[in-house]
């Protein structure tokens, strides 16, 4: 199988597919699969564009909307992970992966799939230590803070990927594993990017959780992006290293003392390549899609025969891991810890590599592991004819939506959708799942009316919104009913207007709560609306 690997896509799908087409023509070959290592920018419309964490001057619709709307179709099966410049609201609808457009598949927060026998794993986002131990607490519309934290890697995804057993052919990440530069041409890298030296010295270049995954999973290939340069490395492994990682699969949420020990180990000299044959991971990071930049690489990977188009399938072991760790999902903003050998009770399960019974249960639910082609549009696509001047328009963030693909997947596997959980935890009503009727709203969306709602606050009715500026009805008397000079009130009376029109009773004021302001308003209303008889 010939696989094209792309670094940071940054929404330039047309250029990427044109480049692939040129390679096929020049080399008289056929590219079977395209893998993108983040910053995909699957922006469907202007509202999606507002959820990207970039300065306003860099907001650009690019070309993904053409593939979403059906104007263009991806010529090759495309699989991608998320980076730190994404339409976060759209990707959050697909936490376990799904089709973002025909023939374009997102792996989710983390995911594992098989393409004609090639096992592909991946994790989305970038590492930030202050968010790593939190749950997925973000939901649209985002604040200035959650707009960025939503794409930060969380410990649960790393924990789940560490449960994998067996061969992994390809691993995708946006970040680099920390220390990876020690296994390649470090001097050449520093000549290209001299400002990397400070981060290398401080140990901040790369992601420590990804380094743990590199040692635990030991894939044949690891592709990354993010740092906008091409860099290759060969990482040797040993069997005892993998066994040690499997025994301590909870290292992502272990104590601070354990983390300090690991940091000391990481600063040690890289393991030299033994004389006998050992597993080796071929690491390759690529640039972003720009002219005269190394943003695309074609590799040939052994696979099952391809008849027609490649076959995309779920991974049974990954499905079993998702099911057995469903209870570990957190949607809270606070830190929490996952089960481990040195954390929690000894009787608590901390190793979730599936048993034979768990694998059989999953295969019974998914009789066919082939990923269904169940993509459907749920929002209107960008219209360049109506919205060409979008950079000078005010556009608000989109409302939260649930995707029917996630709903079907979660119902079949018997797990929870994290987006549903976070909405319920914050007192929100769940939106209707399914495609909206947006044909008639295309013209309305192009008007782009400003949103008066404060998106930085949760959707709870503030106190000031409960104030009603309509004045209460005056208390009528027997003389009022015959006086022709009294002005009739409009029909939109408050609810207590019926009490005001009845004959006054002494018991009524006593039963109602005392409110001096209301009594003054009623006397003042009489002066306004009643005729002066004196």
Coordinates of C-alpha atoms in Angstrom, one line a residue:
X1 CA 0.0 0.0 0.0
X2 CA 1.3 3.4 -1.0
X3 CA 0.6 5.9 1.8
X4 CA 1.0 9.7 1.4
X5 CA 1.8 11.4 4.7
X6 CA 1.0 15.1 5.2
X7 CA 2.3 17.4 8.0
X8 CA 0.2 20.3 8.9
X9 CA -2.6 20.6 6.4
X10 CA -3.9 24.1 7.5
X11 CA -7.0 23.6 5.4
X12 CA -5.2 23.4 2.0
X13 CA -6.9 20.2 0.9
X14 CA -7.1 21.2 -2.8
X15 CA -3.3 21.8 -2.9
X16 CA -2.6 18.6 -1.1
X17 CA -4.8 16.5 -3.5
X18 CA -3.3 18.3 -6.5
X19 CA 0.2 17.4 -5.2
X20 CA -0.8 13.8 -4.9
X21 CA -2.3 13.8 -8.4
X22 CA 1.0 15.2 -9.7
X23 CA 3.0 12.5 -7.9
X24 CA 0.7 9.8 -9.4
X25 CA 1.2 11.2 -12.9
X26 CA 4.9 11.6 -12.7
X27 CA 5.6 8.3 -11.0
X28 CA 2.9 6.3 -12.9
X29 CA 1.7 5.0 -9.5
X30 CA -1.5 5.1 -7.4
X31 CA -1.7 6.6 -3.9
X32 CA -4.0 4.4 -1.8
X33 CA -4.2 6.4 1.5
X34 CA -3.5 9.9 2.8
X35 CA -2.7 10.5 6.4
X36 CA -2.7 14.0 7.9
X37 CA -0.9 14.8 11.2
X38 CA -3.1 17.6 12.5
X39 CA -4.1 21.3 11.9
X40 CA -6.6 19.9 9.4
X41 CA -9.0 22.9 9.8
X42 CA -12.3 21.2 8.9
X43 CA -14.2 24.5 8.9
X44 CA -17.6 24.0 7.3
X45 CA -18.8 27.6 7.6
X46 CA -18.1 31.0 9.2
X47 CA -19.4 29.9 12.6
X48 CA -16.9 27.0 12.7
X49 CA -14.2 29.4 11.8
X50 CA -14.8 31.4 15.0
X51 CA -13.8 28.3 17.2
X52 CA -10.3 28.2 15.8
X53 CA -7.6 29.4 18.2
X54 CA -5.8 31.8 15.9
X55 CA -5.6 35.6 15.7
X56 CA -8.5 37.0 13.7
X57 CA -6.3 38.2 10.9
X58 CA -5.3 34.6 10.2
X59 CA -8.9 33.2 9.9
X60 CA -9.3 31.8 6.5
X61 CA -12.0 29.5 5.1
X62 CA -9.5 27.6 2.9
X63 CA -11.1 24.8 0.9
X64 CA -12.5 22.1 3.2
X65 CA -16.0 23.4 2.9
X66 CA -16.0 22.4 -0.8
X67 CA -15.6 18.7 0.3
X68 CA -18.2 19.0 3.0
X69 CA -20.8 20.5 0.7
X70 CA -20.2 18.0 -2.0
X71 CA -18.8 20.4 -4.5
X72 CA -15.6 18.4 -4.5
X73 CA -14.9 14.8 -3.4
X74 CA -11.7 13.6 -1.8
X75 CA -9.9 11.5 -4.5
X76 CA -8.2 9.3 -1.9
X77 CA -9.2 7.9 1.4
X78 CA -8.0 10.5 4.0
X79 CA -7.5 9.8 7.7
X80 CA -6.5 12.7 10.0
X81 CA -6.0 13.6 13.7
X82 CA -6.6 17.0 15.3
X83 CA -3.9 19.6 16.1
X84 CA -4.1 23.0 17.8
X85 CA -5.7 24.9 14.9
X86 CA -9.0 23.1 14.3
X87 CA -12.8 23.7 14.0
X88 CA -13.0 22.4 17.6
X89 CA -16.8 22.5 17.8
X90 CA -17.1 20.1 14.8
X91 CA -14.4 17.7 16.0
X92 CA -15.9 17.6 19.5
X93 CA -19.0 16.2 18.0
X94 CA -16.9 13.1 17.0
X95 CA -15.0 12.2 20.1
X96 CA -14.6 8.6 18.9
X97 CA -14.0 9.5 15.3
X98 CA -16.2 9.7 12.2
X99 CA -16.6 11.1 8.7
X100 CA -16.2 14.9 8.5
X101 CA -16.9 14.7 4.8
X102 CA -17.2 11.9 2.2
X103 CA -14.0 9.9 2.1
X104 CA -12.4 12.0 4.9
X105 CA -12.2 10.3 8.3
X106 CA -11.3 11.8 11.7
X107 CA -9.8 9.4 14.3
X108 CA -11.3 11.3 17.3
X109 CA -9.6 12.3 20.6
X110 CA -7.7 9.0 20.1
X111 CA -8.5 6.1 17.9
X112 CA -7.3 2.9 16.2
X113 CA -8.5 1.6 12.8
X114 CA -7.4 -0.9 10.2
X115 CA -7.0 -0.2 6.5
X116 CA -6.6 -3.4 4.5
X117 CA -4.6 -5.0 7.4
X118 CA -2.6 -1.9 8.2
X119 CA -3.2 -1.0 11.9
X120 CA -3.2 2.8 12.3
X121 CA -3.4 4.5 15.8
X122 CA -3.4 8.2 16.6
X123 CA -4.0 10.8 19.2
X124 CA -5.2 14.4 18.6
X125 CA -4.1 17.7 20.1
X126 CA -1.0 19.0 21.9
X127 CA 0.3 18.5 25.4
X128 CA -0.1 21.1 28.1
X129 CA 0.7 19.9 31.6
X130 CA -1.9 22.1 33.4
X131 CA -4.7 20.4 31.5
X132 CA -3.4 16.9 31.1
X133 CA -5.1 15.5 34.3
X134 CA -8.5 17.2 33.7
X135 CA -11.6 15.9 32.0
X136 CA -13.1 17.0 28.8
X137 CA -15.1 19.9 30.3
X138 CA -15.3 22.2 27.3
X139 CA -18.3 22.7 25.1
X140 CA -19.4 25.4 22.6
X141 CA -19.7 28.3 22.7
X142 CA -16.1 28.5 24.0
X143 CA -14.5 31.1 26.2
X144 CA -11.1 32.5 25.5
X145 CA -9.7 29.8 27.8
X146 CA -11.7 26.8 26.7
X147 CA -11.1 27.7 23.0
X148 CA -7.5 26.5 23.6
X149 CA -7.9 23.9 26.3
X150 CA -10.3 21.9 24.2
X151 CA -7.5 20.6 22.0
X152 CA -5.1 19.8 24.8
X153 CA -4.3 16.1 25.2
X154 CA -5.9 14.4 28.3
X155 CA -4.6 11.5 30.3
X156 CA -7.5 9.2 29.5
X157 CA -6.6 8.9 25.8
X158 CA -3.0 8.2 26.7
X159 CA -4.1 5.6 29.2
X160 CA -6.3 3.9 26.7
X161 CA -3.7 3.7 24.0
X162 CA -1.3 2.1 26.5
X163 CA -3.7 -0.8 26.8
X164 CA -3.0 -1.8 23.1
X165 CA -1.3 -5.1 22.5
X166 CA 0.1 -6.6 19.4
X167 CA 1.5 -4.9 16.3
X168 CA 0.8 -1.2 15.5
X169 CA 2.0 -0.3 12.0
X170 CA 1.5 3.5 12.0
X171 CA 1.0 6.0 14.8
X172 CA -0.1 9.6 14.2
X173 CA 0.4 12.6 16.5
X174 CA 0.6 16.3 16.1
X175 CA 3.2 16.9 18.8
X176 CA 6.6 15.3 18.8
X177 CA 7.5 12.8 21.5
X178 CA 10.0 14.4 23.9
X179 CA 13.6 13.5 23.4
X180 CA 13.0 12.3 19.8
X181 CA 15.7 14.7 18.5
X182 CA 18.3 12.6 20.3
X183 CA 17.7 9.8 17.7
X184 CA 18.1 11.9 14.6
X185 CA 20.4 14.6 13.2
X186 CA 20.1 17.0 16.1
X187 CA 22.8 19.4 14.7
X188 CA 21.0 19.7 11.4
X189 CA 17.7 20.4 13.2
X190 CA 19.3 23.2 15.2
X191 CA 20.7 24.7 12.1
X192 CA 17.1 24.9 10.7
X193 CA 15.5 25.9 14.0
X194 CA 18.2 27.4 16.3
X195 CA 15.5 28.6 18.8
X196 CA 14.8 24.9 19.6
X197 CA 18.0 24.8 21.7
X198 CA 16.5 26.5 24.7
X199 CA 13.5 24.1 24.8
X200 CA 15.8 21.1 24.3
X201 CA 17.9 22.2 27.3
X202 CA 14.8 22.7 29.5
X203 CA 13.1 19.5 28.3
X204 CA 10.1 21.4 26.9
X205 CA 10.5 20.4 23.3
X206 CA 8.0 17.6 22.7
X207 CA 5.4 15.7 24.7
X208 CA 6.3 13.4 27.6
X209 CA 3.1 11.4 27.4
X210 CA 3.9 10.7 23.7
X211 CA 7.3 9.5 24.7
X212 CA 5.7 7.1 27.1
X213 CA 3.4 5.9 24.2
X214 CA 6.4 5.5 21.9
X215 CA 8.0 3.2 24.3
X216 CA 4.8 1.3 25.2
X217 CA 3.3 0.9 21.7
X218 CA 6.5 0.7 19.7
X219 CA 4.9 1.2 16.3
X220 CA 6.8 0.6 13.0
X221 CA 6.2 4.2 11.8
X222 CA 5.4 7.3 13.8
X223 CA 4.4 10.4 11.8
X224 CA 4.1 13.9 13.4
X225 CA 4.0 17.6 12.5
X226 CA 3.4 20.8 14.6
X227 CA 7.0 22.2 14.5
X228 CA 6.9 23.0 10.8
X229 CA 10.1 21.3 9.7
X230 CA 11.1 17.9 8.3
X231 CA 12.9 15.6 10.8
X232 CA 13.6 11.9 10.7
X233 CA 14.8 9.6 13.4
X234 CA 15.3 5.9 14.2
X235 CA 14.2 4.8 17.7
X236 CA 15.3 1.3 18.8
X237 CA 13.3 -0.6 21.4
X238 CA 13.8 -3.6 23.6
X239 CA 11.3 -6.1 24.9
X240 CA 11.9 -5.5 28.6
X241 CA 11.1 -1.8 28.0
X242 CA 7.7 -2.7 26.7
X243 CA 7.0 -5.1 29.5
X244 CA 7.9 -2.4 32.0
X245 CA 5.5 0.1 30.4
X246 CA 2.7 -2.5 30.4
X247 CA 3.2 -3.2 34.1
X248 CA 3.0 0.5 34.9
X249 CA 0.3 1.5 32.5
X250 CA -1.0 4.2 34.9
X251 CA 2.2 6.3 34.6
X252 CA 0.2 9.1 33.1
X253 CA -1.6 9.7 36.4
X254 CA 1.0 8.5 38.9
X255 CA 2.4 10.5 41.8
X256 CA 4.8 13.4 41.5
X257 CA 7.6 11.3 42.9
X258 CA 7.2 8.8 40.1
X259 CA 7.2 11.6 37.5
X260 CA 10.4 12.9 38.9
X261 CA 12.0 9.5 38.6
X262 CA 10.9 9.3 35.0
X263 CA 12.3 12.8 34.2
X264 CA 15.7 11.6 35.5
X265 CA 15.5 8.5 33.3
X266 CA 14.6 10.7 30.3
X267 CA 17.6 12.9 30.7
X268 CA 19.8 9.8 30.5
X269 CA 21.8 9.0 27.4
X270 CA 19.6 7.3 24.7
X271 CA 19.7 3.5 24.7
X272 CA 22.4 2.4 22.1
X273 CA 21.3 0.0 19.4
X274 CA 22.1 -3.6 20.4
X275 CA 24.0 -5.9 18.1
X276 CA 21.1 -8.2 17.6
X277 CA 17.9 -7.3 15.7
X278 CA 15.5 -5.2 17.8
X279 CA 12.2 -3.4 17.0
X280 CA 12.8 0.0 15.5
X281 CA 10.3 2.9 15.1
X282 CA 10.9 5.0 12.0
X283 CA 9.9 8.6 13.1
X284 CA 9.2 11.3 10.5
X285 CA 7.9 14.8 11.1
X286 CA 6.8 17.0 8.2
X287 CA 6.3 20.7 7.4
X288 CA 3.2 22.6 6.6
X289 CA 1.6 22.8 3.2
X290 CA 3.5 25.7 1.5
X291 CA 5.5 26.0 -1.8
X292 CA 9.1 24.6 -1.6
X293 CA 8.5 23.0 1.8
X294 CA 8.8 19.3 2.7
X295 CA 5.1 18.8 3.6
X296 CA 4.4 15.5 1.9
X297 CA 6.1 12.1 1.9
X298 CA 5.1 8.8 0.2
X299 CA 5.9 5.5 2.0
X300 CA 5.1 2.0 1.0
X301 CA 3.7 -0.3 3.7
X302 CA 2.9 -4.0 3.4
X303 CA -0.8 -4.6 3.4
X304 CA -3.6 -7.0 2.3
X305 CA -4.5 -6.8 -1.4
X306 CA -6.6 -3.8 -2.3
X307 CA -9.6 -4.5 -4.6
X308 CA -11.0 -1.2 -5.8
X309 CA -10.9 1.2 -2.9
X310 CA -9.2 0.6 0.5
X311 CA -11.3 -1.0 3.2
X312 CA -11.6 1.0 6.5
X313 CA -12.5 -1.1 9.6
X314 CA -12.8 -0.6 13.3
X315 CA -10.2 -2.2 15.5
X316 CA -11.8 -4.9 17.8
X317 CA -9.3 -4.4 20.6
X318 CA -9.7 -0.7 20.6
X319 CA -13.5 -1.0 20.8
X320 CA -13.1 -3.4 23.8
X321 CA -10.8 -0.9 25.5
X322 CA -13.3 2.0 24.9
X323 CA -16.1 -0.2 26.4
X324 CA -14.2 -1.3 29.5
X325 CA -12.8 2.2 30.3
X326 CA -16.1 4.0 29.8
X327 CA -16.5 4.5 33.5
X328 CA -13.2 6.4 33.6
X329 CA -14.6 9.3 31.5
X330 CA -14.5 12.7 33.3
X331 CA -16.1 15.9 32.2
X332 CA -15.0 18.0 35.2
X333 CA -12.5 20.8 35.2
X334 CA -10.6 19.5 38.2
X335 CA -7.7 17.0 38.3
X336 CA -8.5 13.3 38.7
X337 CA -6.4 10.2 38.7
X338 CA -6.8 6.9 36.8
X339 CA -6.4 3.5 38.4
X340 CA -2.8 2.1 38.7
X341 CA -0.7 -0.3 40.6
X342 CA 0.4 2.4 43.1
X343 CA -2.8 4.5 43.0
X344 CA -6.2 3.6 44.4
X345 CA -7.2 0.3 45.9
X346 CA -5.3 -2.9 45.1
X347 CA -8.5 -4.6 44.2
X348 CA -9.3 -2.0 41.5
X349 CA -8.6 -3.0 37.9
X350 CA -5.8 -1.0 36.4
X351 CA -5.0 -3.1 33.3
X352 CA -7.6 -3.0 30.5
X353 CA -6.0 -4.9 27.7
X354 CA -9.1 -6.9 26.5
X355 CA -9.6 -10.5 27.5
X356 CA -11.0 -13.0 25.0
X357 CA -14.5 -12.7 26.5
X358 CA -14.4 -8.9 26.1
X359 CA -13.3 -9.2 22.5
X360 CA -16.1 -11.7 21.8
X361 CA -18.6 -9.3 23.3
X362 CA -17.5 -6.5 21.1
X363 CA -17.5 -8.6 17.9
X364 CA -21.0 -9.7 18.8
X365 CA -22.1 -6.0 18.8
X366 CA -20.2 -5.1 15.6
X367 CA -20.8 -8.1 13.4
X368 CA -19.1 -6.2 10.6
X369 CA -16.2 -4.2 11.7
X370 CA -16.2 -2.2 8.5
X371 CA -16.8 1.5 9.2
X372 CA -20.2 2.5 7.9
X373 CA -20.3 5.3 5.3
X374 CA -23.0 7.2 7.3
X375 CA -21.8 10.8 6.8
X376 CA -24.5 13.5 6.6
X377 CA -24.5 17.2 6.6
X378 CA -25.9 18.8 9.7
X379 CA -25.2 22.5 9.1
X380 CA -25.1 24.8 6.0
X381 CA -21.8 25.0 4.2
X382 CA -20.0 28.3 3.5
X383 CA -21.3 30.2 0.5
X384 CA -18.6 32.2 -1.2
X385 CA -21.1 34.1 -3.4
X386 CA -23.1 35.4 -0.4
X387 CA -20.3 35.6 2.2
X388 CA -17.2 36.7 0.2
X389 CA -16.6 39.7 2.5
X390 CA -16.6 37.5 5.6
X391 CA -13.4 39.0 7.1
X392 CA -15.3 42.3 7.6
X393 CA -18.4 40.7 9.1
X394 CA -19.2 40.0 12.7
X395 CA -20.0 36.3 13.2
X396 CA -20.8 34.6 16.5
X397 CA -19.8 31.1 17.6
X398 CA -22.1 28.2 16.8
X399 CA -24.4 26.5 19.3
X400 CA -23.5 23.0 20.5
X401 CA -24.7 20.1 18.4
X402 CA -24.7 16.3 18.6
X403 CA -23.6 14.3 15.6
X404 CA -25.7 11.3 14.5
X405 CA -22.6 9.3 13.8
X406 CA -21.5 9.5 17.4
X407 CA -25.0 8.7 18.6
X408 CA -25.1 5.5 16.5
X409 CA -21.6 4.5 17.5
X410 CA -22.1 5.0 21.3
X411 CA -25.5 3.3 21.2
X412 CA -24.0 0.2 19.4
X413 CA -21.0 -0.1 21.7
X414 CA -22.9 0.8 24.9
X415 CA -20.7 3.8 25.9
X416 CA -21.2 7.5 26.7
X417 CA -20.7 10.4 24.4
X418 CA -18.5 12.9 26.4
X419 CA -20.2 15.8 24.8
X420 CA -23.6 14.7 26.1
X421 CA -22.1 14.2 29.6
X422 CA -20.6 17.6 29.8
X423 CA -23.8 19.3 28.6
X424 CA -25.8 17.4 31.3
X425 CA -23.2 18.2 33.9
X426 CA -23.6 21.9 33.2
X427 CA -27.4 21.9 33.2
X428 CA -27.8 22.1 29.5
X429 CA -30.6 20.5 27.4
X430 CA -29.4 18.0 24.9
X431 CA -29.9 19.2 21.3
X432 CA -31.8 17.1 18.8
X433 CA -29.5 14.5 17.1
X434 CA -29.7 14.5 13.4
X435 CA -29.4 16.7 10.3
X436 CA -31.1 20.1 10.6
X437 CA -33.4 21.6 8.0
X438 CA -31.0 24.3 6.8
X439 CA -32.0 24.8 3.2
X440 CA -34.2 27.7 4.1
X441 CA -31.8 29.2 6.6
X442 CA -28.9 29.7 4.2
X443 CA -30.0 33.2 3.4
X444 CA -30.6 34.0 7.0
X445 CA -27.2 32.8 8.1
X446 CA -25.6 35.0 5.4
X447 CA -27.0 38.1 7.1
X448 CA -24.8 37.3 10.1
X449 CA -26.7 39.3 12.8
X450 CA -24.6 40.0 15.9
X451 CA -25.2 37.7 18.8
X452 CA -26.4 39.6 21.9
X453 CA -25.9 36.6 24.1
X454 CA -22.7 36.6 26.3
X455 CA -20.9 33.5 25.2
X456 CA -18.5 33.6 28.1
X457 CA -21.1 32.7 30.6
X458 CA -22.9 29.3 31.0
X459 CA -26.4 29.1 29.6
X460 CA -28.1 30.0 32.9
X461 CA -30.6 32.8 32.9
X462 CA -29.0 35.8 34.8
X463 CA -31.0 37.6 37.5
X464 CA -31.3 40.8 35.4
X465 CA -33.1 38.9 32.7
X466 CA -35.9 38.1 35.1
X467 CA -36.8 41.8 35.4
X468 CA -40.0 42.7 33.6
X469 CA -40.3 46.3 32.5
X470 CA -44.1 46.2 31.9
X471 CA -45.9 48.0 34.7
X472 CA -48.5 46.2 36.7
X473 CA -52.2 46.9 36.2
X474 CA -53.8 49.5 38.5
X475 CA -56.3 48.3 41.1
X476 CA -59.8 48.9 39.8
X477 CA -62.7 50.3 42.0
X478 CA -66.4 50.2 41.4
X479 CA -66.3 53.8 40.1
X480 CA -63.6 52.9 37.7
X481 CA -65.8 50.5 35.8
X482 CA -68.3 53.3 34.8
X483 CA -65.8 56.0 34.2
X484 CA -65.4 56.6 30.5
X485 CA -62.2 58.6 31.0
X486 CA -60.2 55.6 32.2
X487 CA -57.7 54.3 29.5
X488 CA -58.1 50.6 28.8
X489 CA -54.8 48.6 29.2
X490 CA -53.5 46.6 26.3
X491 CA -54.2 42.8 26.2
X492 CA -50.6 41.9 27.1
X493 CA -51.2 42.2 30.8
X494 CA -49.1 40.4 33.4
X495 CA -50.5 37.3 35.0
X496 CA -51.6 39.1 38.1
X497 CA -53.9 41.4 36.0
X498 CA -56.8 39.1 36.7
X499 CA -56.5 39.7 40.4
X500 CA -56.4 43.4 39.9
X501 CA -59.7 43.5 37.9
X502 CA -61.6 41.8 40.7
X503 CA -63.3 43.6 43.5
X504 CA -60.6 44.3 46.1
X505 CA -60.6 42.3 49.2
X506 CA -59.0 42.9 52.5
X507 CA -57.5 39.4 52.6
X508 CA -55.6 39.8 49.3
X509 CA -52.8 42.2 50.4
X510 CA -52.3 40.2 53.6
X511 CA -51.7 36.9 51.6
X512 CA -49.2 38.5 49.2
X513 CA -45.6 39.2 50.2
X514 CA -44.9 42.7 51.3
X515 CA -43.4 44.8 48.5
X516 CA -43.4 48.6 49.1
X517 CA -42.0 49.3 45.6
X518 CA -44.9 47.5 44.0
X519 CA -47.5 49.5 46.0
X520 CA -45.9 52.8 45.0
X521 CA -46.0 51.7 41.4
X522 CA -49.7 50.9 41.6
X523 CA -50.5 54.3 43.1
X524 CA -48.4 56.0 40.4
X525 CA -50.2 54.0 37.8
X526 CA -53.5 55.3 39.0
X527 CA -52.3 58.9 38.5
X528 CA -51.3 58.0 35.0
X529 CA -54.2 56.0 33.7
X530 CA -57.2 57.3 35.8
X531 CA -59.1 60.5 35.3
X532 CA -58.8 63.1 38.0
X533 CA -62.3 63.2 39.5
X534 CA -61.5 65.8 42.2

